[in-house]
């Protein structure tokens, strides 16, 4: 906890907003997506407000779930839970993506319109729902190592897809229960171009770097990778520095919770620390 507090104070000292950004690409992303005030729910019933309502419904349904499941954790472990027997509502409250982050992930997906999405770490599907709503036409594969949490996510997504207004948003989500390293090394996985990858499944240095190197052949000029919890531990901060300095990486954005990575060949190498 002390480490994260120190990291956050350093982040606040270094971070800027759109007024200090001179890259047209990043400035547009910040003003039209990150800071887009039109995405706030409003009485007029905008389409974006409807999508936010679906995300809220998904979250609330999980928060109200008092059932307990046995979690299989293949990653770096939890800083909150001391036991693998966990209440679904508490997982959603403490370990899942926040409402603010879910809305931002929806906006990012809606802004870039990626056609192929890979999520590494489904958990209860809170981020999955944001990705699916952001681009209903995208082909989404989401990986989860724990069978019990994956089952809950699958049930939640099926429940929402049964609603007429959101049916199309979730029909292209493919849920795979697997250990990530096993999945990547089997014949089931093909190194095809992937427009967006959301990394949220294993917060260890070794595993994150292995996934990074293995998935590099899938990038194209429009690819975006989002790494969750880049300041979660000293190891994850080391990983973030290694990724930033990789020769294939051109632009990165540190939002403290997330690290966004771009591979745009026409962009000069620049690193941004942005408050959102």
CSV table of C-alpha atoms in Angstrom, one decimal:
chain,number,residue,atom,x,y,z
A,1,UNK,CA,0.0,0.0,0.0
A,2,UNK,CA,2.8,2.5,0.9
A,3,UNK,CA,4.5,1.7,-2.4
A,4,UNK,CA,1.3,2.5,-4.4
A,5,UNK,CA,0.8,5.7,-2.5
A,6,UNK,CA,4.3,6.8,-3.2
A,7,UNK,CA,3.9,5.9,-6.9
A,8,UNK,CA,0.7,7.8,-7.1
A,9,UNK,CA,2.2,11.0,-5.6
A,10,UNK,CA,5.0,10.7,-8.2
A,11,UNK,CA,2.4,10.2,-10.9
A,12,UNK,CA,0.5,13.4,-9.8
A,13,UNK,CA,3.8,15.4,-9.9
A,14,UNK,CA,4.7,14.3,-13.4
A,15,UNK,CA,1.2,14.1,-15.0
A,16,UNK,CA,-0.3,16.6,-17.4
A,17,UNK,CA,-3.6,17.2,-19.2
A,18,UNK,CA,-4.4,17.8,-22.9
A,19,UNK,CA,-3.1,21.4,-22.7
A,20,UNK,CA,0.5,20.2,-22.3
A,21,UNK,CA,0.3,17.7,-25.2
A,22,UNK,CA,1.7,18.7,-28.6
A,23,UNK,CA,1.1,15.4,-30.4
A,24,UNK,CA,-1.9,15.8,-32.7
A,25,UNK,CA,-2.7,12.1,-32.4
A,26,UNK,CA,-2.6,12.1,-28.6
A,27,UNK,CA,-4.3,15.4,-28.3
A,28,UNK,CA,-7.2,14.1,-30.4
A,29,UNK,CA,-7.4,11.0,-28.3
A,30,UNK,CA,-7.6,13.0,-25.1
A,31,UNK,CA,-10.1,15.6,-26.2
A,32,UNK,CA,-12.4,13.4,-28.2
A,33,UNK,CA,-12.2,10.2,-26.1
A,34,UNK,CA,-10.6,10.5,-22.6
A,35,UNK,CA,-12.2,13.9,-21.8
A,36,UNK,CA,-15.3,13.6,-23.9
A,37,UNK,CA,-18.1,15.2,-21.8
A,38,UNK,CA,-20.8,14.1,-24.2
A,39,UNK,CA,-20.5,10.6,-22.9
A,40,UNK,CA,-22.0,11.5,-19.6
A,41,UNK,CA,-25.5,10.1,-19.0
A,42,UNK,CA,-28.1,12.8,-19.8
A,43,UNK,CA,-31.9,13.1,-19.8
A,44,UNK,CA,-32.1,13.1,-23.6
A,45,UNK,CA,-31.3,9.4,-23.6
A,46,UNK,CA,-28.3,9.4,-25.8
A,47,UNK,CA,-26.9,6.2,-27.2
A,48,UNK,CA,-23.8,6.5,-25.1
A,49,UNK,CA,-25.9,7.0,-22.0
A,50,UNK,CA,-27.8,3.8,-22.8
A,51,UNK,CA,-24.5,1.9,-23.1
A,52,UNK,CA,-23.4,3.3,-19.7
A,53,UNK,CA,-26.7,2.1,-18.2
A,54,UNK,CA,-26.0,-1.4,-19.5
A,55,UNK,CA,-22.5,-1.3,-17.9
A,56,UNK,CA,-24.1,-0.1,-14.7
A,57,UNK,CA,-26.7,-2.9,-14.8
A,58,UNK,CA,-24.0,-5.5,-15.4
A,59,UNK,CA,-22.0,-4.2,-12.4
A,60,UNK,CA,-24.9,-3.9,-10.0
A,61,UNK,CA,-26.0,-7.5,-10.8
A,62,UNK,CA,-22.6,-8.7,-9.7
A,63,UNK,CA,-22.4,-6.5,-6.6
A,64,UNK,CA,-25.8,-7.9,-5.4
A,65,UNK,CA,-24.6,-11.5,-5.8
A,66,UNK,CA,-23.9,-12.9,-2.4
A,67,UNK,CA,-22.9,-16.4,-3.7
A,68,UNK,CA,-19.4,-17.6,-2.9
A,69,UNK,CA,-17.0,-19.2,-5.4
A,70,UNK,CA,-13.6,-20.9,-5.1
A,71,UNK,CA,-11.1,-18.9,-7.1
A,72,UNK,CA,-8.1,-20.4,-8.9
A,73,UNK,CA,-5.4,-17.8,-9.0
A,74,UNK,CA,-2.6,-18.4,-11.5
A,75,UNK,CA,-1.2,-14.8,-11.3
A,76,UNK,CA,0.6,-12.7,-8.7
A,77,UNK,CA,-2.2,-13.2,-6.2
A,78,UNK,CA,-4.5,-10.7,-4.5
A,79,UNK,CA,-3.6,-7.8,-2.2
A,80,UNK,CA,-7.2,-7.8,-0.8
A,81,UNK,CA,-8.4,-11.4,-0.4
A,82,UNK,CA,-6.6,-13.8,2.0
A,83,UNK,CA,-8.6,-16.8,0.9
A,84,UNK,CA,-9.5,-18.3,-2.4
A,85,UNK,CA,-13.1,-18.7,-1.3
A,86,UNK,CA,-14.6,-15.3,-2.3
A,87,UNK,CA,-18.0,-13.7,-2.5
A,88,UNK,CA,-18.9,-12.6,-6.0
A,89,UNK,CA,-20.1,-9.2,-5.0
A,90,UNK,CA,-16.9,-8.5,-3.1
A,91,UNK,CA,-14.8,-9.6,-6.1
A,92,UNK,CA,-16.8,-7.2,-8.3
A,93,UNK,CA,-16.3,-4.4,-5.8
A,94,UNK,CA,-12.6,-4.7,-5.0
A,95,UNK,CA,-11.0,-6.7,-7.9
A,96,UNK,CA,-13.0,-5.8,-10.9
A,97,UNK,CA,-12.6,-2.7,-13.2
A,98,UNK,CA,-14.2,0.4,-11.7
A,99,UNK,CA,-17.2,2.1,-13.2
A,100,UNK,CA,-15.1,5.0,-14.3
A,101,UNK,CA,-12.6,2.7,-16.0
A,102,UNK,CA,-15.3,0.6,-17.6
A,103,UNK,CA,-16.8,3.7,-19.2
A,104,UNK,CA,-13.3,4.9,-20.4
A,105,UNK,CA,-12.6,1.4,-21.8
A,106,UNK,CA,-16.0,1.6,-23.7
A,107,UNK,CA,-15.0,5.1,-25.0
A,108,UNK,CA,-11.6,3.9,-26.1
A,109,UNK,CA,-13.0,0.9,-27.9
A,110,UNK,CA,-15.7,3.1,-29.5
A,111,UNK,CA,-13.1,5.6,-30.6
A,112,UNK,CA,-10.7,3.2,-32.3
A,113,UNK,CA,-13.3,0.6,-33.5
A,114,UNK,CA,-10.9,-2.4,-33.3
A,115,UNK,CA,-12.2,-5.3,-35.3
A,116,UNK,CA,-10.3,-8.0,-33.3
A,117,UNK,CA,-9.9,-7.8,-29.6
A,118,UNK,CA,-8.1,-10.1,-27.1
A,119,UNK,CA,-8.6,-9.8,-23.4
A,120,UNK,CA,-6.2,-11.6,-21.1
A,121,UNK,CA,-8.0,-12.1,-17.9
A,122,UNK,CA,-11.8,-12.1,-18.0
A,123,UNK,CA,-12.5,-12.2,-14.3
A,124,UNK,CA,-16.2,-11.4,-13.9
A,125,UNK,CA,-16.5,-9.8,-17.3
A,126,UNK,CA,-16.7,-6.2,-16.3
A,127,UNK,CA,-14.1,-5.1,-18.8
A,128,UNK,CA,-15.4,-7.6,-21.4
A,129,UNK,CA,-18.8,-6.0,-21.4
A,130,UNK,CA,-17.2,-2.5,-22.0
A,131,UNK,CA,-15.1,-3.9,-24.9
A,132,UNK,CA,-18.2,-5.6,-26.4
A,133,UNK,CA,-20.4,-2.5,-26.1
A,134,UNK,CA,-17.6,-0.3,-27.5
A,135,UNK,CA,-17.7,-2.1,-30.9
A,136,UNK,CA,-20.5,-4.6,-31.4
A,137,UNK,CA,-18.9,-5.7,-34.7
A,138,UNK,CA,-15.6,-6.7,-33.1
A,139,UNK,CA,-14.5,-10.3,-32.8
A,140,UNK,CA,-13.6,-10.7,-29.1
A,141,UNK,CA,-11.7,-13.5,-27.5
A,142,UNK,CA,-11.4,-13.3,-23.7
A,143,UNK,CA,-9.2,-15.7,-21.7
A,144,UNK,CA,-9.7,-16.7,-18.0
A,145,UNK,CA,-7.7,-19.3,-16.0
A,146,UNK,CA,-10.3,-19.7,-13.2
A,147,UNK,CA,-13.3,-21.9,-14.3
A,148,UNK,CA,-15.6,-20.5,-11.6
A,149,UNK,CA,-15.1,-16.8,-12.4
A,150,UNK,CA,-15.3,-17.5,-16.1
A,151,UNK,CA,-18.6,-19.3,-15.6
A,152,UNK,CA,-20.0,-16.2,-13.8
A,153,UNK,CA,-18.8,-13.9,-16.6
A,154,UNK,CA,-20.4,-16.2,-19.2
A,155,UNK,CA,-23.7,-16.3,-17.4
A,156,UNK,CA,-23.7,-12.5,-17.0
A,157,UNK,CA,-22.9,-11.9,-20.7
A,158,UNK,CA,-25.6,-14.4,-21.7
A,159,UNK,CA,-28.1,-12.6,-19.5
A,160,UNK,CA,-27.4,-9.2,-21.1
A,161,UNK,CA,-27.3,-10.7,-24.6
A,162,UNK,CA,-30.9,-11.9,-24.1
A,163,UNK,CA,-32.0,-8.3,-24.0
A,164,UNK,CA,-33.1,-7.1,-27.4
A,165,UNK,CA,-31.2,-3.8,-27.2
A,166,UNK,CA,-27.9,-5.4,-26.4
A,167,UNK,CA,-28.1,-8.8,-28.1
A,168,UNK,CA,-25.8,-7.9,-31.0
A,169,UNK,CA,-23.1,-6.5,-28.6
A,170,UNK,CA,-22.3,-9.9,-27.0
A,171,UNK,CA,-22.8,-12.5,-29.7
A,172,UNK,CA,-19.2,-12.2,-30.9
A,173,UNK,CA,-17.6,-12.7,-27.5
A,174,UNK,CA,-15.7,-16.0,-27.3
A,175,UNK,CA,-14.9,-17.1,-23.7
A,176,UNK,CA,-12.0,-19.5,-23.3
A,177,UNK,CA,-11.1,-21.1,-20.0
A,178,UNK,CA,-7.4,-21.7,-20.1
A,179,UNK,CA,-4.0,-20.9,-18.6
A,180,UNK,CA,-2.7,-18.1,-20.7
A,181,UNK,CA,0.8,-19.5,-21.5
A,182,UNK,CA,-0.8,-22.9,-22.4
A,183,UNK,CA,-3.3,-21.2,-24.7
A,184,UNK,CA,-0.6,-19.2,-26.6
A,185,UNK,CA,1.5,-22.3,-27.2
A,186,UNK,CA,-1.2,-24.6,-28.4
A,187,UNK,CA,-2.5,-25.1,-32.0
A,188,UNK,CA,-5.7,-23.4,-31.0
A,189,UNK,CA,-4.0,-20.0,-31.0
A,190,UNK,CA,-3.0,-18.4,-34.3
A,191,UNK,CA,-0.7,-15.3,-34.5
A,192,UNK,CA,-3.2,-13.2,-36.4
A,193,UNK,CA,-3.3,-9.4,-36.4
A,194,UNK,CA,-5.0,-8.1,-33.3
A,195,UNK,CA,-6.2,-4.5,-33.1
A,196,UNK,CA,-6.6,-4.3,-29.3
A,197,UNK,CA,-5.3,-6.4,-26.5
A,198,UNK,CA,-6.3,-5.8,-22.9
A,199,UNK,CA,-3.7,-7.3,-20.4
A,200,UNK,CA,-5.3,-7.9,-17.0
A,201,UNK,CA,-4.5,-11.5,-16.1
A,202,UNK,CA,-1.1,-11.9,-14.5
A,203,UNK,CA,0.7,-9.1,-12.7
A,204,UNK,CA,4.0,-10.8,-12.5
A,205,UNK,CA,7.1,-9.4,-14.3
A,206,UNK,CA,8.0,-12.7,-16.0
A,207,UNK,CA,4.6,-13.5,-17.3
A,208,UNK,CA,3.8,-10.0,-18.6
A,209,UNK,CA,7.0,-9.8,-20.5
A,210,UNK,CA,6.5,-13.3,-22.0
A,211,UNK,CA,3.0,-12.3,-23.2
A,212,UNK,CA,4.4,-9.0,-24.6
A,213,UNK,CA,7.2,-10.7,-26.6
A,214,UNK,CA,5.0,-13.6,-27.8
A,215,UNK,CA,2.2,-11.3,-29.0
A,216,UNK,CA,4.4,-8.8,-30.8
A,217,UNK,CA,3.9,-10.6,-34.2
A,218,UNK,CA,0.2,-9.8,-34.0
A,219,UNK,CA,0.6,-6.0,-34.1
A,220,UNK,CA,-0.2,-3.7,-37.0
A,221,UNK,CA,0.1,0.0,-37.3
A,222,UNK,CA,-3.3,0.6,-35.7
A,223,UNK,CA,-2.8,-1.8,-32.8
A,224,UNK,CA,-3.4,-0.6,-29.2
A,225,UNK,CA,-2.3,-2.6,-26.1
A,226,UNK,CA,-3.6,-1.7,-22.7
A,227,UNK,CA,-1.7,-3.0,-19.6
A,228,UNK,CA,-3.6,-2.9,-16.3
A,229,UNK,CA,-2.0,-2.0,-13.0
A,230,UNK,CA,1.3,-0.8,-14.3
A,231,UNK,CA,2.1,0.7,-10.8
A,232,UNK,CA,0.8,-2.4,-8.9
A,233,UNK,CA,4.3,-3.4,-7.7
A,234,UNK,CA,8.0,-2.5,-8.3
A,235,UNK,CA,8.1,-5.5,-10.7
A,236,UNK,CA,5.2,-4.1,-12.8
A,237,UNK,CA,6.8,-0.7,-12.9
A,238,UNK,CA,10.0,-2.3,-14.2
A,239,UNK,CA,7.9,-4.1,-16.8
A,240,UNK,CA,6.4,-0.8,-17.9
A,241,UNK,CA,9.8,0.8,-18.4
A,242,UNK,CA,11.0,-2.2,-20.4
A,243,UNK,CA,7.9,-1.9,-22.6
A,244,UNK,CA,8.3,1.8,-23.1
A,245,UNK,CA,11.8,1.4,-24.3
A,246,UNK,CA,11.1,-1.5,-26.7
A,247,UNK,CA,12.1,-0.5,-30.3
A,248,UNK,CA,8.7,-1.5,-31.7
A,249,UNK,CA,6.9,0.8,-29.3
A,250,UNK,CA,6.4,4.4,-30.4
A,251,UNK,CA,3.8,6.1,-28.2
A,252,UNK,CA,2.8,5.3,-24.6
A,253,UNK,CA,0.3,6.9,-22.2
A,254,UNK,CA,0.6,6.3,-18.5
A,255,UNK,CA,-2.7,7.0,-16.7
A,256,UNK,CA,-1.4,5.4,-13.5
A,257,UNK,CA,-4.0,2.5,-13.5
A,258,UNK,CA,-3.3,1.7,-17.2
A,259,UNK,CA,-0.5,1.9,-19.6
A,260,UNK,CA,-1.5,2.4,-23.3
A,261,UNK,CA,0.9,1.3,-25.9
A,262,UNK,CA,0.9,2.2,-29.6
A,263,UNK,CA,3.0,1.0,-32.5
A,264,UNK,CA,2.3,3.7,-35.1
A,265,UNK,CA,5.4,3.9,-37.4
A,266,UNK,CA,4.7,7.5,-38.4
A,267,UNK,CA,4.8,8.7,-34.8
A,268,UNK,CA,8.0,9.9,-33.1
A,269,UNK,CA,8.8,8.0,-29.9
A,270,UNK,CA,7.1,9.8,-27.1
A,271,UNK,CA,5.9,9.0,-23.6
A,272,UNK,CA,3.0,10.8,-21.9
A,273,UNK,CA,1.8,10.8,-18.2
A,274,UNK,CA,-1.8,11.9,-18.3
A,275,UNK,CA,-4.4,12.6,-15.6
A,276,UNK,CA,-7.9,11.4,-16.4
